[in-house]
Each structure stands twice: as C-alpha cells, then as structure tokens.
C-alpha cells in the first residue's frame, strides 16, 4: 500500500502526458496533496472546482434514482484531458484523484487503466 505522496509521484511520472495530479476531499473541496501544475494551472483551484463537478453528478444521479457508482469522470478540452477518479473502499470514501493530461501526449485508455491501478494501491 502506498501513501499519498508516493501515489501522486507515481501518477505524475508513470502516466504519459500527466501534467498535474491531486488527491481531493470532495466533502470539503480541499486538496490533500498535489503534484505538478504550473503558475497558470493551480491544482488547488482545480481541486475545488472539480469538487463541484463531483457533487453535481452525485446529485443528478440521486434525482434520477441511479444506483451505480461513479468510477471516473472525463472532461475533454481542446488540448487537455481532465480525469476524476473517485476512490472506492472504506478508506477512500469522500475522496477522488484528479489527473490533468496533455491531450497531445496522453493515451487516455492507458491513463485510465494506470490511474485505476494506482488508486487500488493507495492507502489513506
């Protein structure tokens, strides 16, 4: 089992095209850890904003009576992919991994696969 720091480093270094990663508590909107990003791409702001995305999707599912669990949410921009992976298991309740990818360098299918693997090794 890996801790937060190791998990974030692994995601940023092993997922091709990754430019930033964060572990986020969507009950508070706070990033529990971040790695990457830039002066123009603040991962703490992204964490708070994507908390709203997760909450909105959960509310919509509740209103529709959908019983399934969210695995991940994908947002595609012209030059970036934003991948939100909700953590499963007791220790991950209320948390998600947020991954920003350069769309020109990333393989989205592989990124999803690797993020799923990394998430399974995370111990919070």
PDB file of C-alpha atoms in Angstrom:
ATOM      1  CA  UNK A   1       0.000   0.000   0.000  1.00  0.00           C
ATOM      2  CA  UNK A   2       1.247   3.464  -0.921  1.00  0.00           C
ATOM      3  CA  UNK A   3       0.794   6.753   0.880  1.00  0.00           C
ATOM      4  CA  UNK A   4      -0.459   9.961  -0.741  1.00  0.00           C
ATOM      5  CA  UNK A   5       2.950  11.379  -1.661  1.00  0.00           C
ATOM      6  CA  UNK A   6       4.127   8.151  -3.307  1.00  0.00           C
ATOM      7  CA  UNK A   7       0.820   7.784  -5.147  1.00  0.00           C
ATOM      8  CA  UNK A   8       0.944  11.314  -6.556  1.00  0.00           C
ATOM      9  CA  UNK A   9       4.573  10.892  -7.662  1.00  0.00           C
ATOM     10  CA  UNK A  10       3.768   7.597  -9.357  1.00  0.00           C
ATOM     11  CA  UNK A  11       0.798   9.087 -11.203  1.00  0.00           C
ATOM     12  CA  UNK A  12       2.771  12.092 -12.428  1.00  0.00           C
ATOM     13  CA  UNK A  13       5.827  10.121 -13.512  1.00  0.00           C
ATOM     14  CA  UNK A  14       4.307   6.905 -14.845  1.00  0.00           C
ATOM     15  CA  UNK A  15       1.267   8.188 -16.743  1.00  0.00           C
ATOM     16  CA  UNK A  16       2.370   9.580 -20.084  1.00  0.00           C
ATOM     17  CA  UNK A  17       1.200  13.135 -20.649  1.00  0.00           C
ATOM     18  CA  UNK A  18       0.359  13.793 -16.978  1.00  0.00           C
ATOM     19  CA  UNK A  19       0.876  17.445 -16.072  1.00  0.00           C
ATOM     20  CA  UNK A  20      -0.713  17.550 -12.626  1.00  0.00           C
ATOM     21  CA  UNK A  21      -2.338  15.308 -10.051  1.00  0.00           C
ATOM     22  CA  UNK A  22      -4.194  15.867  -6.800  1.00  0.00           C
ATOM     23  CA  UNK A  23      -5.889  13.853  -4.079  1.00  0.00           C
ATOM     24  CA  UNK A  24      -9.059  15.728  -3.160  1.00  0.00           C
ATOM     25  CA  UNK A  25     -11.658  15.521  -0.404  1.00  0.00           C
ATOM     26  CA  UNK A  26     -14.954  16.324  -2.136  1.00  0.00           C
ATOM     27  CA  UNK A  27     -16.783  16.887   1.127  1.00  0.00           C
ATOM     28  CA  UNK A  28     -14.626  19.971   1.778  1.00  0.00           C
ATOM     29  CA  UNK A  29     -13.153  20.750  -1.641  1.00  0.00           C
ATOM     30  CA  UNK A  30      -9.656  20.690  -0.177  1.00  0.00           C
ATOM     31  CA  UNK A  31      -6.695  19.097  -1.892  1.00  0.00           C
ATOM     32  CA  UNK A  32      -4.982  16.670   0.495  1.00  0.00           C
ATOM     33  CA  UNK A  33      -1.953  16.640  -1.771  1.00  0.00           C
ATOM     34  CA  UNK A  34      -0.906  17.999  -5.161  1.00  0.00           C
ATOM     35  CA  UNK A  35       1.977  17.497  -7.538  1.00  0.00           C
ATOM     36  CA  UNK A  36       2.691  19.217 -10.838  1.00  0.00           C
ATOM     37  CA  UNK A  37       0.630  22.017 -12.270  1.00  0.00           C
ATOM     38  CA  UNK A  38       2.171  25.375 -13.134  1.00  0.00           C
ATOM     39  CA  UNK A  39       1.955  29.087 -12.392  1.00  0.00           C
ATOM     40  CA  UNK A  40      -1.033  29.300 -14.720  1.00  0.00           C
ATOM     41  CA  UNK A  41      -2.608  25.991 -13.650  1.00  0.00           C
ATOM     42  CA  UNK A  42      -3.275  25.985  -9.903  1.00  0.00           C
ATOM     43  CA  UNK A  43      -4.135  22.465  -8.760  1.00  0.00           C
ATOM     44  CA  UNK A  44      -5.811  23.743  -5.586  1.00  0.00           C
ATOM     45  CA  UNK A  45      -8.240  25.794  -7.675  1.00  0.00           C
ATOM     46  CA  UNK A  46      -8.796  22.790  -9.966  1.00  0.00           C
ATOM     47  CA  UNK A  47      -9.444  20.577  -6.923  1.00  0.00           C
ATOM     48  CA  UNK A  48     -12.080  22.931  -5.557  1.00  0.00           C
ATOM     49  CA  UNK A  49     -13.751  23.344  -8.950  1.00  0.00           C
ATOM     50  CA  UNK A  50     -13.829  19.639  -9.676  1.00  0.00           C
ATOM     51  CA  UNK A  51     -15.404  19.061  -6.280  1.00  0.00           C
ATOM     52  CA  UNK A  52     -18.417  20.930  -7.673  1.00  0.00           C
ATOM     53  CA  UNK A  53     -18.424  18.610 -10.702  1.00  0.00           C
ATOM     54  CA  UNK A  54     -18.447  15.500  -8.495  1.00  0.00           C
ATOM     55  CA  UNK A  55     -21.154  16.856  -6.217  1.00  0.00           C
ATOM     56  CA  UNK A  56     -23.343  17.877  -9.180  1.00  0.00           C
ATOM     57  CA  UNK A  57     -23.051  14.425 -10.751  1.00  0.00           C
ATOM     58  CA  UNK A  58     -23.908  12.731  -7.455  1.00  0.00           C
ATOM     59  CA  UNK A  59     -26.972  14.957  -7.008  1.00  0.00           C
ATOM     60  CA  UNK A  60     -28.103  14.241 -10.566  1.00  0.00           C
ATOM     61  CA  UNK A  61     -27.705  10.500 -10.051  1.00  0.00           C
ATOM     62  CA  UNK A  62     -29.732  10.744  -6.846  1.00  0.00           C
ATOM     63  CA  UNK A  63     -32.532  12.695  -8.570  1.00  0.00           C
ATOM     64  CA  UNK A  64     -32.612  10.130 -11.375  1.00  0.00           C
ATOM     65  CA  UNK A  65     -32.599   7.220  -8.942  1.00  0.00           C
ATOM     66  CA  UNK A  66     -29.401   5.781 -10.436  1.00  0.00           C
ATOM     67  CA  UNK A  67     -27.834   3.207  -8.134  1.00  0.00           C
ATOM     68  CA  UNK A  68     -24.472   2.696  -9.853  1.00  0.00           C
ATOM     69  CA  UNK A  69     -21.197   4.066  -8.551  1.00  0.00           C
ATOM     70  CA  UNK A  70     -19.139   6.694 -10.374  1.00  0.00           C
ATOM     71  CA  UNK A  71     -15.822   5.200 -11.476  1.00  0.00           C
ATOM     72  CA  UNK A  72     -14.443   8.236 -13.216  1.00  0.00           C
ATOM     73  CA  UNK A  73     -15.492  11.459 -14.862  1.00  0.00           C
ATOM     74  CA  UNK A  74     -13.731  12.657 -18.009  1.00  0.00           C
ATOM     75  CA  UNK A  75     -13.615  16.241 -19.210  1.00  0.00           C
ATOM     76  CA  UNK A  76     -12.023  16.814 -22.598  1.00  0.00           C
ATOM     77  CA  UNK A  77     -10.675  20.192 -23.652  1.00  0.00           C
ATOM     78  CA  UNK A  78      -9.034  21.023 -26.964  1.00  0.00           C
ATOM     79  CA  UNK A  79      -5.573  20.469 -25.526  1.00  0.00           C
ATOM     80  CA  UNK A  80      -6.123  18.677 -22.201  1.00  0.00           C
ATOM     81  CA  UNK A  81      -7.912  15.770 -20.601  1.00  0.00           C
ATOM     82  CA  UNK A  82      -9.102  16.052 -17.016  1.00  0.00           C
ATOM     83  CA  UNK A  83      -9.756  12.726 -15.328  1.00  0.00           C
ATOM     84  CA  UNK A  84     -11.528  12.462 -11.976  1.00  0.00           C
ATOM     85  CA  UNK A  85     -11.318   9.021 -10.339  1.00  0.00           C
ATOM     86  CA  UNK A  86     -13.470   8.501  -7.252  1.00  0.00           C
ATOM     87  CA  UNK A  87     -11.775   6.278  -4.703  1.00  0.00           C
ATOM     88  CA  UNK A  88     -13.532   3.092  -3.740  1.00  0.00           C
ATOM     89  CA  UNK A  89     -13.332   1.255  -0.442  1.00  0.00           C
ATOM     90  CA  UNK A  90     -13.812   2.440   3.107  1.00  0.00           C
ATOM     91  CA  UNK A  91     -10.625   4.471   3.349  1.00  0.00           C
ATOM     92  CA  UNK A  92     -11.377   6.339   0.126  1.00  0.00           C
ATOM     93  CA  UNK A  93     -14.911   7.436   0.929  1.00  0.00           C
ATOM     94  CA  UNK A  94     -15.297  11.103   0.005  1.00  0.00           C
ATOM     95  CA  UNK A  95     -12.028  11.289  -1.951  1.00  0.00           C
ATOM     96  CA  UNK A  96     -11.036  11.446  -5.593  1.00  0.00           C
ATOM     97  CA  UNK A  97      -7.862  11.513  -7.622  1.00  0.00           C
ATOM     98  CA  UNK A  98      -7.716  14.331 -10.165  1.00  0.00           C
ATOM     99  CA  UNK A  99      -5.367  13.974 -13.119  1.00  0.00           C
ATOM    100  CA  UNK A 100      -4.635  16.612 -15.773  1.00  0.00           C
ATOM    101  CA  UNK A 101      -3.170  15.330 -19.029  1.00  0.00           C
ATOM    102  CA  UNK A 102      -1.699  16.911 -22.135  1.00  0.00           C
ATOM    103  CA  UNK A 103      -4.029  15.615 -24.866  1.00  0.00           C
ATOM    104  CA  UNK A 104      -1.258  15.571 -27.467  1.00  0.00           C
ATOM    105  CA  UNK A 105       0.943  13.223 -25.438  1.00  0.00           C
ATOM    106  CA  UNK A 106      -1.542  11.166 -23.432  1.00  0.00           C
ATOM    107  CA  UNK A 107      -3.123   7.824 -24.209  1.00  0.00           C
ATOM    108  CA  UNK A 108      -6.464   8.195 -22.460  1.00  0.00           C
ATOM    109  CA  UNK A 109      -7.225   4.466 -22.219  1.00  0.00           C
ATOM    110  CA  UNK A 110      -3.819   3.767 -20.674  1.00  0.00           C
ATOM    111  CA  UNK A 111      -4.133   6.734 -18.313  1.00  0.00           C
ATOM    112  CA  UNK A 112      -7.483   5.414 -17.032  1.00  0.00           C
ATOM    113  CA  UNK A 113      -6.018   1.934 -16.606  1.00  0.00           C
ATOM    114  CA  UNK A 114      -2.935   3.199 -14.765  1.00  0.00           C
ATOM    115  CA  UNK A 115      -4.938   5.550 -12.540  1.00  0.00           C
ATOM    116  CA  UNK A 116      -7.225   2.636 -11.572  1.00  0.00           C
ATOM    117  CA  UNK A 117      -4.155   0.569 -10.647  1.00  0.00           C
ATOM    118  CA  UNK A 118      -2.578   3.432  -8.694  1.00  0.00           C
ATOM    119  CA  UNK A 119      -5.850   4.064  -6.856  1.00  0.00           C
ATOM    120  CA  UNK A 120      -6.025   0.416  -5.783  1.00  0.00           C
ATOM    121  CA  UNK A 121      -2.600   0.713  -4.124  1.00  0.00           C
ATOM    122  CA  UNK A 122      -3.354   3.958  -2.269  1.00  0.00           C
ATOM    123  CA  UNK A 123      -3.801   3.809   1.479  1.00  0.00           C
ATOM    124  CA  UNK A 124      -5.308   6.931   3.000  1.00  0.00           C
TER     125      UNK A 124
END
